[in-house]
């Protein structure tokens, strides 16, 4: 390529799990708008905790949206993973150069990566050979301050777009602490902490006397490592965990090959 | 323990994603009934493709079920992952010794592990330190022949229950080829193949002229390895892939630590 030839603008697919009207996706669109051609395909309603669900038994709808000024956008009746799939096949008619998901209202560190619709959308993109990043802010509230999160999202997307030797399956789980920007100490590459929820279902009775349950639980960190996302966030770092869709437990595979004779 | 003391019967939690009335779960209950005290907690309707979804914004119901003669059973209005969580907290009031999920009507090899409600239920158990196995038969039909699958399920569960040094996070993804039992060559410990769906949405118009979409796709195997689950199944082996919930991509983590300076 000659020095004067204009580099083609990268196509950036934006999605989330809180729905197309959530403030978090607005912040993400603002953060990446200047970095390429942005197209939004996001759920038409909140889809938190949907994990890697896909819609098999029901039809899907797509609707053009004016939620973002000057940005092509669509809402989809399906899950976050459906959004990525349908965006590639029916809207972009090609793979985008990168897919970003979020900014999620609430943490997706440690085991949350597995329940999170935000991260499942990013992981789906990486399965489809589209480098991807999921962003989450450690603040669940609807009026959370996304300014620092937006800045870090922009920095990390730029880093990814300028990387020459990019793994096409690269997928990053980025969490941003809910503190003022000046208190954030920097960005840390981490591993997923072994931390989980200790479930406790809240048992109630409906007006007809029939029992029903709400899923609740306490978050417990069993992992004392200083190389984890939970540690980084507690110490005011932005945590970046590279994630993968090969779930094979290779260590256990080796053990079983030796020990289990059938 | 003295030689004469009776060993306590293990508690076996059974779940699935095809719903409590599917023939596959009936076959699994039959396969493990003689191996311990069996308790079934399964979705009240089909939940295929639900991945690791959990129910956050809606209440959950539990209903006692007579679907299995002489076996304590409950249907739950939630996802397969919800079933495991609520079984531990509200029905068993303890962790079972093992959780088995399936037998799924249809394959859950390769990337399917990530979309599968059957495997997500098993993975949830392993997150909760309950050794678990998901079973799937490569036959989608409602009247599939589960006899060989049931026999292999029984063999593998017995193996697991008799293992002395059991990893409490052990989780196995077991797929059984849809062939006559005498044609099955044995059991193979494998890794997850890199194989995925090439999506194609089927676009239609409703009676009011509005577009809608069905998710469809073609399964493509990009992985030529002979150590994969896809290879094993194609060659009439039962495939066993040990899976894990730590999604950290450690290789990429190391690369980013060296290359990405923030």
PDB file of C-alpha atoms in Angstrom, chain A:
ATOM      1  CA  UNK A   1       0.000   0.000   0.000  1.00  0.00           C
ATOM      2  CA  UNK A   2       1.412   3.439  -0.859  1.00  0.00           C
ATOM      3  CA  UNK A   3       1.807   5.952   1.927  1.00  0.00           C
ATOM      4  CA  UNK A   4      -0.837   8.210   0.438  1.00  0.00           C
ATOM      5  CA  UNK A   5      -3.548   5.583   0.024  1.00  0.00           C
ATOM      6  CA  UNK A   6      -6.280   6.021   2.593  1.00  0.00           C
ATOM      7  CA  UNK A   7      -6.594   3.121   5.013  1.00  0.00           C
ATOM      8  CA  UNK A   8     -10.029   1.557   4.932  1.00  0.00           C
ATOM      9  CA  UNK A   9     -12.148   2.456   7.915  1.00  0.00           C
ATOM     10  CA  UNK A  10     -12.685  -0.512  10.237  1.00  0.00           C
ATOM     11  CA  UNK A  11     -16.249  -1.714  10.767  1.00  0.00           C
ATOM     12  CA  UNK A  12     -17.125  -1.824  14.479  1.00  0.00           C
ATOM     13  CA  UNK A  13     -20.135  -3.855  15.588  1.00  0.00           C
ATOM     14  CA  UNK A  14     -21.580  -2.706  18.918  1.00  0.00           C
ATOM     15  CA  UNK A  15     -23.930  -4.778  21.065  1.00  0.00           C
ATOM     16  CA  UNK A  16     -24.810  -5.325  24.737  1.00  0.00           C
ATOM     17  CA  UNK A  17     -27.138  -7.217  27.048  1.00  0.00           C
ATOM     18  CA  UNK A  18     -28.865  -4.368  28.884  1.00  0.00           C
ATOM     19  CA  UNK A  19     -30.786  -3.475  25.737  1.00  0.00           C
ATOM     20  CA  UNK A  20     -30.462  -0.825  23.051  1.00  0.00           C
ATOM     21  CA  UNK A  21     -31.813   1.933  25.304  1.00  0.00           C
ATOM     22  CA  UNK A  22     -29.364   1.437  28.186  1.00  0.00           C
ATOM     23  CA  UNK A  23     -27.025   4.353  28.969  1.00  0.00           C
ATOM     24  CA  UNK A  24     -24.045   1.961  28.912  1.00  0.00           C
ATOM     25  CA  UNK A  25     -24.300   1.200  25.187  1.00  0.00           C
ATOM     26  CA  UNK A  26     -24.678   4.912  24.501  1.00  0.00           C
ATOM     27  CA  UNK A  27     -21.359   5.508  26.289  1.00  0.00           C
ATOM     28  CA  UNK A  28     -19.707   2.733  24.272  1.00  0.00           C
ATOM     29  CA  UNK A  29     -20.957   4.105  20.949  1.00  0.00           C
ATOM     30  CA  UNK A  30     -19.603   7.531  21.913  1.00  0.00           C
ATOM     31  CA  UNK A  31     -16.255   5.962  22.867  1.00  0.00           C
ATOM     32  CA  UNK A  32     -15.704   4.190  19.531  1.00  0.00           C
ATOM     33  CA  UNK A  33     -17.557   6.496  17.106  1.00  0.00           C
ATOM     34  CA  UNK A  34     -14.390   8.199  15.947  1.00  0.00           C
ATOM     35  CA  UNK A  35     -12.486   4.952  15.399  1.00  0.00           C
ATOM     36  CA  UNK A  36     -14.384   3.462  12.465  1.00  0.00           C
ATOM     37  CA  UNK A  37     -17.782   2.843  10.911  1.00  0.00           C
ATOM     38  CA  UNK A  38     -20.021   1.924  13.821  1.00  0.00           C
ATOM     39  CA  UNK A  39     -23.090  -0.317  13.448  1.00  0.00           C
ATOM     40  CA  UNK A  40     -25.236  -1.168  16.474  1.00  0.00           C
ATOM     41  CA  UNK A  41     -27.297  -4.374  16.753  1.00  0.00           C
ATOM     42  CA  UNK A  42     -28.564  -4.796  20.308  1.00  0.00           C
ATOM     43  CA  UNK A  43     -31.429  -6.509  22.138  1.00  0.00           C
ATOM     44  CA  UNK A  44     -34.764  -4.658  22.210  1.00  0.00           C
ATOM     45  CA  UNK A  45     -35.078  -5.385  25.945  1.00  0.00           C
ATOM     46  CA  UNK A  46     -32.767  -6.207  28.882  1.00  0.00           C
ATOM     47  CA  UNK A  47     -31.122  -9.636  28.506  1.00  0.00           C
ATOM     48  CA  UNK A  48     -28.867  -9.780  31.554  1.00  0.00           C
ATOM     49  CA  UNK A  49     -27.854 -13.238  32.731  1.00  0.00           C
ATOM     50  CA  UNK A  50     -28.753 -14.794  29.392  1.00  0.00           C
ATOM     51  CA  UNK A  51     -25.349 -16.430  29.092  1.00  0.00           C
ATOM     52  CA  UNK A  52     -24.722 -17.968  25.694  1.00  0.00           C
ATOM     53  CA  UNK A  53     -28.421 -18.546  24.989  1.00  0.00           C
ATOM     54  CA  UNK A  54     -29.620 -18.582  21.376  1.00  0.00           C
ATOM     55  CA  UNK A  55     -33.157 -18.456  20.019  1.00  0.00           C
ATOM     56  CA  UNK A  56     -34.095 -21.756  18.403  1.00  0.00           C
ATOM     57  CA  UNK A  57     -37.810 -22.321  18.943  1.00  0.00           C
ATOM     58  CA  UNK A  58     -38.958 -18.770  18.282  1.00  0.00           C
ATOM     59  CA  UNK A  59     -38.707 -16.335  15.415  1.00  0.00           C
ATOM     60  CA  UNK A  60     -36.549 -13.218  15.517  1.00  0.00           C
ATOM     61  CA  UNK A  61     -37.427  -9.645  14.613  1.00  0.00           C
ATOM     62  CA  UNK A  62     -35.128  -6.806  13.572  1.00  0.00           C
ATOM     63  CA  UNK A  63     -36.137  -3.143  13.835  1.00  0.00           C
ATOM     64  CA  UNK A  64     -34.273  -0.076  12.591  1.00  0.00           C
ATOM     65  CA  UNK A  65     -33.509   2.258  15.494  1.00  0.00           C
ATOM     66  CA  UNK A  66     -32.822   5.980  15.828  1.00  0.00           C
ATOM     67  CA  UNK A  67     -31.355   5.618  19.287  1.00  0.00           C
ATOM     68  CA  UNK A  68     -27.923   6.896  18.203  1.00  0.00           C
ATOM     69  CA  UNK A  69     -27.592  10.077  16.183  1.00  0.00           C
ATOM     70  CA  UNK A  70     -25.770   9.507  12.927  1.00  0.00           C
ATOM     71  CA  UNK A  71     -25.153   5.827  13.670  1.00  0.00           C
ATOM     72  CA  UNK A  72     -26.789   2.891  11.871  1.00  0.00           C
ATOM     73  CA  UNK A  73     -28.607   0.894  14.534  1.00  0.00           C
ATOM     74  CA  UNK A  74     -31.038  -2.006  14.894  1.00  0.00           C
ATOM     75  CA  UNK A  75     -32.839  -3.595  17.781  1.00  0.00           C
ATOM     76  CA  UNK A  76     -33.320  -7.365  17.770  1.00  0.00           C
ATOM     77  CA  UNK A  77     -35.891  -9.421  19.655  1.00  0.00           C
ATOM     78  CA  UNK A  78     -33.321 -12.113  20.508  1.00  0.00           C
ATOM     79  CA  UNK A  79     -30.445 -12.669  22.901  1.00  0.00           C
ATOM     80  CA  UNK A  80     -27.060 -10.899  22.761  1.00  0.00           C
ATOM     81  CA  UNK A  81     -25.593 -13.921  20.932  1.00  0.00           C
ATOM     82  CA  UNK A  82     -28.450 -13.800  18.390  1.00  0.00           C
ATOM     83  CA  UNK A  83     -27.594 -10.117  17.811  1.00  0.00           C
ATOM     84  CA  UNK A  84     -24.034 -10.930  16.781  1.00  0.00           C
ATOM     85  CA  UNK A  85     -25.115 -13.790  14.524  1.00  0.00           C
ATOM     86  CA  UNK A  86     -27.863 -11.830  12.744  1.00  0.00           C
ATOM     87  CA  UNK A  87     -25.699  -8.713  12.434  1.00  0.00           C
ATOM     88  CA  UNK A  88     -23.089 -10.639  10.448  1.00  0.00           C
ATOM     89  CA  UNK A  89     -25.568 -12.508   8.224  1.00  0.00           C
ATOM     90  CA  UNK A  90     -28.369  -9.997   7.644  1.00  0.00           C
ATOM     91  CA  UNK A  91     -27.065  -6.477   8.307  1.00  0.00           C
ATOM     92  CA  UNK A  92     -23.345  -6.230   7.642  1.00  0.00           C
ATOM     93  CA  UNK A  93     -23.244  -9.128   5.130  1.00  0.00           C
ATOM     94  CA  UNK A  94     -19.608  -9.519   6.215  1.00  0.00           C
ATOM     95  CA  UNK A  95     -17.600  -9.944   9.387  1.00  0.00           C
ATOM     96  CA  UNK A  96     -16.921  -6.647  11.162  1.00  0.00           C
ATOM     97  CA  UNK A  97     -13.287  -5.867  11.997  1.00  0.00           C
ATOM     98  CA  UNK A  98     -14.098  -5.872  15.676  1.00  0.00           C
ATOM     99  CA  UNK A  99     -17.087  -6.411  17.935  1.00  0.00           C
ATOM    100  CA  UNK A 100     -17.505  -4.517  21.207  1.00  0.00           C
ATOM    101  CA  UNK A 101     -20.144  -5.322  23.799  1.00  0.00           C
ATOM    102  CA  UNK A 102     -21.369  -3.221  26.728  1.00  0.00           C
ATOM    103  CA  UNK A 103     -20.719  -1.085  28.571  1.00  0.00           C
ATOM    104  CA  UNK A 104     -22.488  -3.389  31.003  1.00  0.00           C
ATOM    105  CA  UNK A 105     -24.257  -1.934  34.016  1.00  0.00           C
ATOM    106  CA  UNK A 106     -22.558  -4.126  36.644  1.00  0.00           C
ATOM    107  CA  UNK A 107     -19.488  -6.332  37.072  1.00  0.00           C
ATOM    108  CA  UNK A 108     -18.619  -9.242  34.793  1.00  0.00           C
ATOM    109  CA  UNK A 109     -15.399 -10.330  36.437  1.00  0.00           C
ATOM    110  CA  UNK A 110     -14.574 -13.876  37.648  1.00  0.00           C
ATOM    111  CA  UNK A 111     -17.356 -16.438  37.144  1.00  0.00           C
ATOM    112  CA  UNK A 112     -19.756 -13.760  35.852  1.00  0.00           C
ATOM    113  CA  UNK A 113     -18.115 -14.195  32.452  1.00  0.00           C
ATOM    114  CA  UNK A 114     -20.160 -17.382  32.093  1.00  0.00           C
ATOM    115  CA  UNK A 115     -23.586 -15.929  33.016  1.00  0.00           C
ATOM    116  CA  UNK A 116     -23.106 -12.623  31.246  1.00  0.00           C
ATOM    117  CA  UNK A 117     -24.942 -11.830  28.034  1.00  0.00           C
ATOM    118  CA  UNK A 118     -22.422  -9.024  27.428  1.00  0.00           C
ATOM    119  CA  UNK A 119     -19.475 -11.419  27.486  1.00  0.00           C
ATOM    120  CA  UNK A 120     -21.332 -14.168  25.616  1.00  0.00           C
ATOM    121  CA  UNK A 121     -21.916 -11.759  22.734  1.00  0.00           C
ATOM    122  CA  UNK A 122     -18.183 -10.993  22.687  1.00  0.00           C
ATOM    123  CA  UNK A 123     -17.311 -14.693  22.878  1.00  0.00           C
ATOM    124  CA  UNK A 124     -19.716 -15.466  20.031  1.00  0.00           C
ATOM    125  CA  UNK A 125     -17.904 -12.906  17.882  1.00  0.00           C
ATOM    126  CA  UNK A 126     -14.576 -14.531  18.685  1.00  0.00           C
ATOM    127  CA  UNK A 127     -15.983 -17.969  17.731  1.00  0.00           C
ATOM    128  CA  UNK A 128     -16.821 -16.352  14.395  1.00  0.00           C
ATOM    129  CA  UNK A 129     -13.212 -15.123  14.030  1.00  0.00           C
ATOM    130  CA  UNK A 130     -14.087 -11.532  14.933  1.00  0.00           C
ATOM    131  CA  UNK A 131     -11.767 -10.015  17.598  1.00  0.00           C
ATOM    132  CA  UNK A 132     -13.963  -8.760  20.402  1.00  0.00           C
ATOM    133  CA  UNK A 133     -14.079  -6.974  23.730  1.00  0.00           C
ATOM    134  CA  UNK A 134     -16.745  -6.902  26.420  1.00  0.00           C
ATOM    135  CA  UNK A 135     -16.775  -3.876  28.745  1.00  0.00           C
ATOM    136  CA  UNK A 136     -18.419  -3.746  32.161  1.00  0.00           C
ATOM    137  CA  UNK A 137     -18.576  -1.035  34.810  1.00  0.00           C
ATOM    138  CA  UNK A 138     -18.795  -2.081  38.455  1.00  0.00           C
ATOM    139  CA  UNK A 139     -21.945  -0.034  38.960  1.00  0.00           C
ATOM    140  CA  UNK A 140     -25.380  -1.572  38.459  1.00  0.00           C
ATOM    141  CA  UNK A 141     -27.348   1.671  38.577  1.00  0.00           C
ATOM    142  CA  UNK A 142     -29.142   3.122  35.579  1.00  0.00           C
ATOM    143  CA  UNK A 143     -27.509   6.532  36.133  1.00  0.00           C
ATOM    144  CA  UNK A 144     -23.962   5.194  36.595  1.00  0.00           C
ATOM    145  CA  UNK A 145     -21.129   7.511  35.497  1.00  0.00           C
ATOM    146  CA  UNK A 146     -19.643   5.950  32.353  1.00  0.00           C
ATOM    147  CA  UNK A 147     -17.099   8.702  31.623  1.00  0.00           C
ATOM    148  CA  UNK A 148     -13.975   6.882  32.868  1.00  0.00           C
ATOM    149  CA  UNK A 149     -15.220   3.558  31.456  1.00  0.00           C
ATOM    150  CA  UNK A 150     -15.755   5.203  28.052  1.00  0.00           C
ATOM    151  CA  UNK A 151     -12.211   6.593  28.046  1.00  0.00           C
ATOM    152  CA  UNK A 152     -10.678   3.225  28.856  1.00  0.00           C
ATOM    153  CA  UNK A 153     -12.901   1.526  26.264  1.00  0.00           C
ATOM    154  CA  UNK A 154     -11.575   3.922  23.634  1.00  0.00           C
ATOM    155  CA  UNK A 155      -7.926   3.320  24.675  1.00  0.00           C
ATOM    156  CA  UNK A 156      -8.287  -0.476  24.564  1.00  0.00           C
ATOM    157  CA  UNK A 157     -10.199  -0.542  21.247  1.00  0.00           C
ATOM    158  CA  UNK A 158      -7.495   1.670  19.691  1.00  0.00           C
ATOM    159  CA  UNK A 159      -4.822  -0.685  21.018  1.00  0.00           C
ATOM    160  CA  UNK A 160      -6.616  -3.621  19.459  1.00  0.00           C
ATOM    161  CA  UNK A 161      -7.227  -1.909  16.107  1.00  0.00           C
ATOM    162  CA  UNK A 162      -3.550  -0.892  15.849  1.00  0.00           C
ATOM    163  CA  UNK A 163      -2.213  -4.354  16.727  1.00  0.00           C
ATOM    164  CA  UNK A 164      -0.553  -5.844  13.701  1.00  0.00           C
ATOM    165  CA  UNK A 165      -0.451  -9.468  14.786  1.00  0.00           C
ATOM    166  CA  UNK A 166      -3.982  -9.871  15.936  1.00  0.00           C
ATOM    167  CA  UNK A 167      -5.376 -13.232  16.961  1.00  0.00           C
ATOM    168  CA  UNK A 168      -8.709 -13.406  15.134  1.00  0.00           C
ATOM    169  CA  UNK A 169     -10.166 -15.301  18.103  1.00  0.00           C
ATOM    170  CA  UNK A 170      -8.976 -12.669  20.583  1.00  0.00           C
ATOM    171  CA  UNK A 171     -11.658 -11.924  23.149  1.00  0.00           C
ATOM    172  CA  UNK A 172     -11.140  -9.664  26.147  1.00  0.00           C
ATOM    173  CA  UNK A 173     -13.209  -9.323  29.285  1.00  0.00           C
ATOM    174  CA  UNK A 174     -12.649  -5.758  30.496  1.00  0.00           C
ATOM    175  CA  UNK A 175     -14.024  -4.524  33.823  1.00  0.00           C
ATOM    176  CA  UNK A 176     -13.742  -0.951  35.059  1.00  0.00           C
ATOM    177  CA  UNK A 177     -13.842  -0.053  38.769  1.00  0.00           C
ATOM    178  CA  UNK A 178     -16.615   2.341  39.803  1.00  0.00           C
ATOM    179  CA  UNK A 179     -14.346   5.111  41.028  1.00  0.00           C
ATOM    180  CA  UNK A 180     -13.403   8.571  39.812  1.00  0.00           C
ATOM    181  CA  UNK A 181     -11.088   8.497  36.809  1.00  0.00           C
ATOM    182  CA  UNK A 182      -8.157  10.032  38.679  1.00  0.00           C
ATOM    183  CA  UNK A 183      -8.220   7.149  41.170  1.00  0.00           C
ATOM    184  CA  UNK A 184      -7.825   4.482  38.464  1.00  0.00           C
ATOM    185  CA  UNK A 185      -4.237   3.215  38.588  1.00  0.00           C
ATOM    186  CA  UNK A 186      -4.056   1.760  35.078  1.00  0.00           C
ATOM    187  CA  UNK A 187      -4.818  -1.392  33.091  1.00  0.00           C
ATOM    188  CA  UNK A 188      -3.870  -4.882  34.275  1.00  0.00           C
ATOM    189  CA  UNK A 189      -3.857  -8.129  32.244  1.00  0.00           C
ATOM    190  CA  UNK A 190      -5.355 -10.742  34.591  1.00  0.00           C
ATOM    191  CA  UNK A 191      -6.713 -14.248  34.909  1.00  0.00           C
ATOM    192  CA  UNK A 192     -10.303 -15.035  35.901  1.00  0.00           C
ATOM    193  CA  UNK A 193     -10.579 -15.287  39.701  1.00  0.00           C
ATOM    194  CA  UNK A 194     -12.140 -18.367  41.263  1.00  0.00           C
ATOM    195  CA  UNK A 195     -15.001 -16.527  42.904  1.00  0.00           C
ATOM    196  CA  UNK A 196     -18.661 -17.467  42.755  1.00  0.00           C
ATOM    197  CA  UNK A 197     -22.107 -16.940  44.151  1.00  0.00           C
ATOM    198  CA  UNK A 198     -23.398 -18.810  47.170  1.00  0.00           C
ATOM    199  CA  UNK A 199     -27.015 -19.046  46.155  1.00  0.00           C
ATOM    200  CA  UNK A 200     -29.896 -18.480  48.415  1.00  0.00           C
ATOM    201  CA  UNK A 201     -33.380 -18.498  46.956  1.00  0.00           C
ATOM    202  CA  UNK A 202     -35.842 -16.079  48.493  1.00  0.00           C
ATOM    203  CA  UNK A 203     -39.026 -18.105  49.093  1.00  0.00           C
ATOM    204  CA  UNK A 204     -42.319 -16.192  49.026  1.00  0.00           C
ATOM    205  CA  UNK A 205     -46.025 -16.894  48.708  1.00  0.00           C
ATOM    206  CA  UNK A 206     -48.216 -15.405  46.011  1.00  0.00           C
ATOM    207  CA  UNK A 207     -51.691 -13.973  46.827  1.00  0.00           C
ATOM    208  CA  UNK A 208     -53.137 -17.454  46.167  1.00  0.00           C
ATOM    209  CA  UNK A 209     -50.898 -19.108  48.741  1.00  0.00           C
ATOM    210  CA  UNK A 210     -48.582 -20.767  46.195  1.00  0.00           C
ATOM    211  CA  UNK A 211     -44.819 -20.682  46.750  1.00  0.00           C
ATOM    212  CA  UNK A 212     -42.455 -18.949  44.389  1.00  0.00           C
ATOM    213  CA  UNK A 213     -38.745 -18.156  44.436  1.00  0.00           C
ATOM    214  CA  UNK A 214     -36.320 -15.356  43.576  1.00  0.00           C
ATOM    215  CA  UNK A 215     -32.705 -16.147  42.789  1.00  0.00           C
ATOM    216  CA  UNK A 216     -30.407 -14.216  45.148  1.00  0.00           C
ATOM    217  CA  UNK A 217     -26.924 -14.944  46.428  1.00  0.00           C
ATOM    218  CA  UNK A 218     -23.789 -13.687  48.037  1.00  0.00           C
ATOM    219  CA  UNK A 219     -20.606 -13.224  46.035  1.00  0.00           C
ATOM    220  CA  UNK A 220     -17.657 -15.049  47.615  1.00  0.00           C
ATOM    221  CA  UNK A 221     -14.040 -14.825  46.459  1.00  0.00           C
ATOM    222  CA  UNK A 222     -12.094 -18.038  47.126  1.00  0.00           C
ATOM    223  CA  UNK A 223      -9.069 -16.823  45.204  1.00  0.00           C
ATOM    224  CA  UNK A 224      -6.262 -15.003  46.992  1.00  0.00           C
ATOM    225  CA  UNK A 225      -4.127 -14.539  43.860  1.00  0.00           C
ATOM    226  CA  UNK A 226      -2.860 -11.053  43.024  1.00  0.00           C
ATOM    227  CA  UNK A 227      -3.018 -11.869  39.319  1.00  0.00           C
ATOM    228  CA  UNK A 228      -6.821 -12.078  39.219  1.00  0.00           C
ATOM    229  CA  UNK A 229      -9.447  -9.675  37.916  1.00  0.00           C
ATOM    230  CA  UNK A 230     -11.084  -9.421  41.338  1.00  0.00           C
ATOM    231  CA  UNK A 231      -7.785  -8.354  42.936  1.00  0.00           C
ATOM    232  CA  UNK A 232      -7.073  -5.802  40.186  1.00  0.00           C
ATOM    233  CA  UNK A 233     -10.527  -4.222  40.492  1.00  0.00           C
ATOM    234  CA  UNK A 234     -10.329  -4.064  44.276  1.00  0.00           C
ATOM    235  CA  UNK A 235      -7.057  -2.195  43.839  1.00  0.00           C
ATOM    236  CA  UNK A 236      -8.557   0.270  41.354  1.00  0.00           C
ATOM    237  CA  UNK A 237      -7.095  -1.183  38.180  1.00  0.00           C
ATOM    238  CA  UNK A 238      -9.035  -1.789  34.967  1.00  0.00           C
ATOM    239  CA  UNK A 239      -8.924  -5.597  34.585  1.00  0.00           C
ATOM    240  CA  UNK A 240      -8.401  -7.264  31.212  1.00  0.00           C
ATOM    241  CA  UNK A 241      -8.885 -11.050  31.030  1.00  0.00           C
ATOM    242  CA  UNK A 242      -8.309 -12.770  27.656  1.00  0.00           C
ATOM    243  CA  UNK A 243     -11.029 -15.424  27.356  1.00  0.00           C
ATOM    244  CA  UNK A 244     -11.456 -18.444  25.115  1.00  0.00           C
ATOM    245  CA  UNK A 245     -14.219 -20.741  23.901  1.00  0.00           C
ATOM    246  CA  UNK A 246     -12.213 -23.972  24.060  1.00  0.00           C
ATOM    247  CA  UNK A 247     -13.544 -25.315  27.349  1.00  0.00           C
ATOM    248  CA  UNK A 248     -11.364 -28.452  27.309  1.00  0.00           C
ATOM    249  CA  UNK A 249      -9.716 -29.042  30.677  1.00  0.00           C
ATOM    250  CA  UNK A 250      -6.390 -30.282  29.281  1.00  0.00           C
ATOM    251  CA  UNK A 251      -4.878 -31.056  32.685  1.00  0.00           C
ATOM    252  CA  UNK A 252      -7.803 -33.259  33.617  1.00  0.00           C
ATOM    253  CA  UNK A 253      -7.780 -34.792  30.124  1.00  0.00           C
ATOM    254  CA  UNK A 254      -4.201 -35.988  30.702  1.00  0.00           C
ATOM    255  CA  UNK A 255      -5.077 -37.374  34.141  1.00  0.00           C
ATOM    256  CA  UNK A 256      -8.093 -39.273  32.827  1.00  0.00           C
ATOM    257  CA  UNK A 257      -6.092 -40.713  29.934  1.00  0.00           C
ATOM    258  CA  UNK A 258      -3.676 -42.209  32.469  1.00  0.00           C
ATOM    259  CA  UNK A 259      -6.101 -43.204  35.205  1.00  0.00           C
ATOM    260  CA  UNK A 260      -9.363 -44.172  33.559  1.00  0.00           C
ATOM    261  CA  UNK A 261      -9.228 -47.422  31.671  1.00  0.00           C
ATOM    262  CA  UNK A 262     -12.459 -48.472  30.044  1.00  0.00           C
TER     263      UNK A 262
END
